[in-house]
Coordinates of C-alpha atoms in Angstrom, one line a residue:
M29 CA 0.3 15.0 22.5
T30 CA 1.6 17.8 20.3
G31 CA 4.9 19.3 19.2
N32 CA 6.2 22.3 17.4
R33 CA 6.3 21.6 13.7
I34 CA 9.8 22.0 12.1
Q35 CA 8.8 20.8 8.6
E36 CA 5.5 21.2 6.9
M37 CA 3.9 18.3 4.9
K38 CA 5.5 17.8 1.5
E39 CA 3.9 16.2 -1.6
I40 CA 6.2 13.6 -3.2
G41 CA 6.0 11.1 -6.1
I42 CA 6.5 7.3 -5.9
A43 CA 10.1 7.5 -6.9
E44 CA 10.8 10.1 -4.2
F45 CA 9.2 7.9 -1.6
G46 CA 11.4 5.1 -2.8
Q47 CA 14.5 7.3 -2.3
L48 CA 13.4 8.0 1.3
V49 CA 13.1 4.3 1.9
M50 CA 16.4 3.4 0.4
E51 CA 18.2 6.1 2.5
R52 CA 16.7 4.5 5.6
L53 CA 17.7 1.0 4.6
A54 CA 21.3 2.1 3.9
S55 CA 21.8 4.3 7.0
P56 CA 19.3 3.4 9.6
R57 CA 21.0 5.0 12.6
K58 CA 20.9 8.4 10.7
F59 CA 17.1 8.2 11.1
A60 CA 17.0 6.9 14.7
R61 CA 14.1 8.3 16.7
R62 CA 12.7 10.0 13.5
S63 CA 9.3 9.0 12.0
L64 CA 8.4 9.2 8.4
V65 CA 4.6 9.8 8.4
L66 CA 2.7 9.2 5.2
W67 CA -0.3 11.5 5.1
D68 CA -3.6 9.9 4.2
A69 CA -1.8 6.8 2.8
D70 CA -3.2 3.5 1.8
S71 CA -1.8 0.9 4.2
H72 CA -3.2 -2.2 2.4
P73 CA -0.5 -4.7 1.4
D74 CA -1.2 -4.0 -2.2
G75 CA -1.1 -0.2 -1.8
I76 CA 1.7 2.1 -2.9
P77 CA 3.6 2.4 0.4
Q78 CA 4.0 -1.4 1.1
R79 CA 4.7 -2.3 -2.5
V80 CA 7.4 0.4 -2.7
I81 CA 8.9 -0.8 0.6
E82 CA 9.0 -4.3 -0.7
Q83 CA 10.6 -3.1 -4.0
C84 CA 13.2 -1.2 -2.0
C85 CA 14.1 -4.1 0.2
E86 CA 14.6 -6.3 -2.8
K87 CA 16.7 -3.6 -4.5
H88 CA 18.8 -3.2 -1.4
E89 CA 19.4 -6.9 -1.3
K90 CA 20.6 -7.0 -4.9
E91 CA 22.9 -4.1 -4.4
N92 CA 24.2 -5.5 -1.1
P93 CA 24.2 -9.3 -1.3
K94 CA 25.7 -9.6 2.2
D95 CA 23.0 -7.4 3.8
Q96 CA 19.7 -9.2 3.3
V97 CA 16.8 -7.1 4.6
W98 CA 13.0 -7.1 5.0
F99 CA 10.5 -5.1 7.1
F100 CA 8.2 -5.7 10.0
R101 CA 4.6 -4.6 9.5
S102 CA 2.6 -3.7 12.5
G103 CA -1.1 -2.9 12.8
V104 CA -3.6 -2.7 15.7
E105 CA -1.2 -4.7 17.8
F106 CA 1.3 -1.9 17.8
I107 CA 0.7 -1.2 21.5
N108 CA 2.5 -4.5 22.5
D109 CA 4.6 -5.1 19.4
D110 CA 8.3 -5.8 19.9
F111 CA 10.1 -2.9 18.2
I112 CA 13.4 -3.8 19.7
K113 CA 13.9 -6.9 17.5
T114 CA 16.3 -6.5 14.6
T115 CA 15.5 -9.6 12.6
V116 CA 12.3 -10.5 10.8
R117 CA 11.0 -13.4 8.7
K118 CA 10.3 -12.4 5.1
T119 CA 6.8 -13.2 3.8
R120 CA 5.0 -12.2 0.6
I121 CA 1.8 -12.9 -1.2
V122 CA 2.2 -15.2 -4.3
Q123 CA -0.3 -16.5 -6.7
H124 CA -0.6 -20.1 -8.0
K125 CA -3.5 -21.4 -10.1
N126 CA -5.9 -18.6 -9.2
R127 CA -5.1 -18.9 -5.5
E128 CA -3.3 -16.5 -3.2
Y129 CA -1.2 -17.6 -0.3
Y130 CA 1.7 -16.3 1.9
E131 CA 5.1 -17.7 1.0
E132 CA 7.6 -17.6 3.8
V133 CA 11.2 -17.2 2.8
V134 CA 13.4 -19.5 4.9
G135 CA 15.8 -17.7 7.2
D136 CA 15.6 -14.5 9.1
K137 CA 16.7 -11.2 7.6
R138 CA 17.8 -7.9 9.0
C139 CA 14.8 -5.8 9.9
G140 CA 15.4 -2.9 7.7
L141 CA 12.5 -0.8 9.0
F142 CA 9.2 -0.9 10.9
F143 CA 6.1 -0.2 8.8
N144 CA 3.0 0.7 10.8
S145 CA -0.4 0.7 9.1
G146 CA -1.9 3.5 11.2
S147 CA -4.6 1.2 12.5
Y148 CA -5.7 1.4 16.1
I149 CA -8.9 1.1 18.2
P150 CA -10.3 4.5 19.2
Q151 CA -9.3 4.3 22.9
E152 CA -5.7 3.8 21.8
K153 CA -5.3 6.8 19.6
D154 CA -3.1 8.7 22.1
E155 CA -1.0 5.6 22.5
W156 CA -0.5 5.5 18.8
L157 CA 0.5 9.2 18.7
R158 CA 2.9 8.5 21.5
L159 CA 4.6 5.8 19.5
V160 CA 5.0 8.1 16.5
N161 CA 6.3 11.0 18.5
T162 CA 8.4 9.2 21.1
H163 CA 9.1 5.8 19.6
K164 CA 7.8 4.1 22.8
N165 CA 4.9 1.8 23.4
R166 CA 3.9 -0.3 26.4
R167 CA 6.6 -2.8 25.7
G168 CA 9.4 -0.4 25.5
G169 CA 11.4 1.6 23.0
V170 CA 12.3 1.2 19.3
S171 CA 15.6 -0.2 18.0
P172 CA 17.8 2.6 16.6
D173 CA 18.7 0.2 13.8
C174 CA 15.1 0.1 12.4
P175 CA 13.7 3.4 11.1
M176 CA 9.9 3.8 11.4
I177 CA 7.4 4.6 8.6
F178 CA 3.7 5.3 9.6
C179 CA 0.6 5.6 7.5
T180 CA -2.1 7.9 8.9
Y181 CA -5.6 9.0 8.0
A182 CA -5.9 12.7 7.3
N183 CA -9.5 13.0 8.6
E184 CA -8.4 11.8 12.1
F185 CA -5.4 14.0 12.7
K186 CA -3.9 17.5 12.3
E187 CA -0.3 18.1 11.3
E188 CA 0.4 19.9 14.6
Q189 CA -0.3 16.7 16.5
F190 CA 3.0 15.3 15.2
G191 CA 6.2 16.2 16.9
P192 CA 9.4 17.8 15.4
N193 CA 10.8 14.2 14.9
C194 CA 8.2 13.6 12.2
D195 CA 8.8 14.1 8.5
I196 CA 5.3 14.2 6.9
Y197 CA 4.8 13.4 3.3
A198 CA 1.8 12.9 1.0
I199 CA 2.4 10.4 -1.9
R200 CA 0.8 12.1 -4.9
P201 CA 2.3 10.9 -8.1
T202 CA 1.6 12.4 -11.5
K203 CA -0.6 10.3 -13.8
D204 CA 2.3 9.3 -16.0
E205 CA 4.5 8.1 -13.0
W206 CA 1.6 6.2 -11.5
V207 CA 0.7 4.5 -14.9
E208 CA 4.3 3.4 -15.4
W209 CA 4.7 2.1 -11.8
A210 CA 1.3 0.4 -11.4
K211 CA 0.9 -1.3 -14.8
P212 CA 2.9 -4.4 -14.0
Y213 CA 0.7 -5.3 -11.0
Y214 CA -2.5 -5.7 -13.0
S215 CA -3.9 -7.6 -15.9
P216 CA -4.0 -5.6 -19.1
E217 CA -7.8 -5.6 -19.4
V218 CA -8.3 -4.3 -15.8
F219 CA -5.6 -1.6 -16.2
E220 CA -6.9 -0.6 -19.7
A221 CA -10.4 -0.1 -18.4
V222 CA -9.3 2.2 -15.6
C223 CA -6.9 4.2 -17.7
T224 CA -9.5 4.7 -20.4
Y225 CA -12.0 5.9 -17.8
I226 CA -9.4 8.4 -16.4
E227 CA -8.6 9.7 -19.9
K228 CA -12.3 10.2 -20.6
Y229 CA -13.6 11.6 -17.3
G230 CA -10.6 12.6 -15.3
Q231 CA -9.0 11.1 -12.2
T232 CA -12.1 11.4 -10.0
Y233 CA -10.5 9.3 -7.3
D234 CA -7.0 9.3 -5.7
F235 CA -4.6 6.9 -7.5
Q236 CA -4.3 4.8 -4.4
Y237 CA -8.1 4.4 -4.4
W238 CA -8.0 3.3 -8.0
M239 CA -5.7 0.6 -7.0
V240 CA -8.2 -0.6 -4.4
I241 CA -10.8 -0.8 -7.2
M242 CA -8.5 -2.7 -9.5
D243 CA -7.6 -5.1 -6.7
E244 CA -11.3 -5.8 -6.2
L245 CA -11.7 -6.5 -9.9
E246 CA -8.7 -8.8 -10.0
N247 CA -10.1 -10.7 -7.0
L248 CA -13.4 -11.0 -8.7
K249 CA -11.7 -12.5 -11.8
R250 CA -9.9 -15.0 -9.7
H251 CA -13.1 -15.9 -7.8
Y252 CA -15.1 -16.4 -10.9
S253 CA -12.2 -18.4 -12.5
R254 CA -12.3 -20.8 -9.6
E255 CA -16.0 -21.2 -9.9
Q256 CA -15.8 -22.0 -13.6
N257 CA -12.7 -24.1 -13.1
K258 CA -10.9 -22.2 -15.9
E259 CA -9.2 -18.9 -16.5
C260 CA -11.8 -16.3 -17.2
S261 CA -11.6 -12.7 -18.4
L262 CA -13.2 -9.9 -16.6
W263 CA -15.8 -9.4 -19.3
Q264 CA -17.0 -13.0 -18.7
V265 CA -18.0 -12.2 -15.1
P266 CA -21.8 -11.7 -14.9
E267 CA -22.7 -8.0 -14.9
E268 CA -24.6 -8.3 -11.7
E269 CA -21.5 -9.7 -9.9
L270 CA -19.4 -6.8 -11.2
D271 CA -22.1 -4.3 -10.0
L272 CA -22.2 -6.0 -6.5
E273 CA -18.4 -5.9 -6.2
I274 CA -17.6 -2.3 -7.2
R275 CA -20.7 -0.2 -7.2
H276 CA -20.2 0.8 -3.6
A277 CA -16.6 1.9 -4.4
A278 CA -17.0 3.6 -7.7
P279 CA -20.6 3.9 -9.0
D280 CA -19.7 6.0 -12.0
F281 CA -17.0 3.6 -13.1
C282 CA -19.4 0.8 -12.6
K283 CA -21.7 2.3 -15.2
F284 CA -18.8 2.8 -17.6
I285 CA -17.2 -0.6 -17.4
H286 CA -20.0 -2.7 -19.0
P287 CA -20.3 -0.6 -22.2
F288 CA -16.5 -0.5 -22.3
F289 CA -16.2 -4.3 -22.5
E290 CA -19.1 -4.6 -25.0
E291 CA -17.4 -2.0 -27.3
N292 CA -14.1 -3.8 -27.1
L293 CA -15.7 -7.2 -27.8
K294 CA -17.2 -5.7 -31.0
K295 CA -13.8 -4.7 -32.2
E296 CA -12.4 -8.2 -31.8

């Protein structure tokens, strides 16, 4: 399934992506039958796209108290998902005493947009492209009141496979923008370790991938804190456990992190 490209892929920052989301929440019908495709984007709930979408929904609610909105996230079930519905139950991950769980907000909200993770089983690749390009799946069409945002993996597609209804963007923030935006989501010790490494050796990984690494470190801290039945710092996690958790994702950073903590401890 192909189409003649009208717009080429554009690189944007986090704030620019937020503006695109806000426009769609404010005027959904203006974007009916159009797809916002995020090129090679991290679809994890803690990744940039979903976190920005959550921020935008909350901002829209504050600015429009009578128009409470949330989004519907779809994944491999996209082929039979109901994209006609215009209400959605708001859920979010919250933390309490080193545990994570989904908190459901009572009451349905307007479905401000559909967010698709770009996940599919291999034999349904064409069906996924059909949804992006035509806004139709096996269940039917898509509500014109709910704009669609898709993540996609660059190594699986070419730009020409997306039709003229697709606006393709790659989220590539500057280091300064990413640092300011991402810092509140992580503990100071985890964020400082990553930023120090980037300052010393360069970015080496995409910023979205750095967030995956930091999420793994934060999960490891929570896991070890539960085992010890007390709040623990990352430097208290045994070196072999840190290696096991992140060596596969960032071997060079893994070699850096132990001396980094040892040096910081000497300064205290």
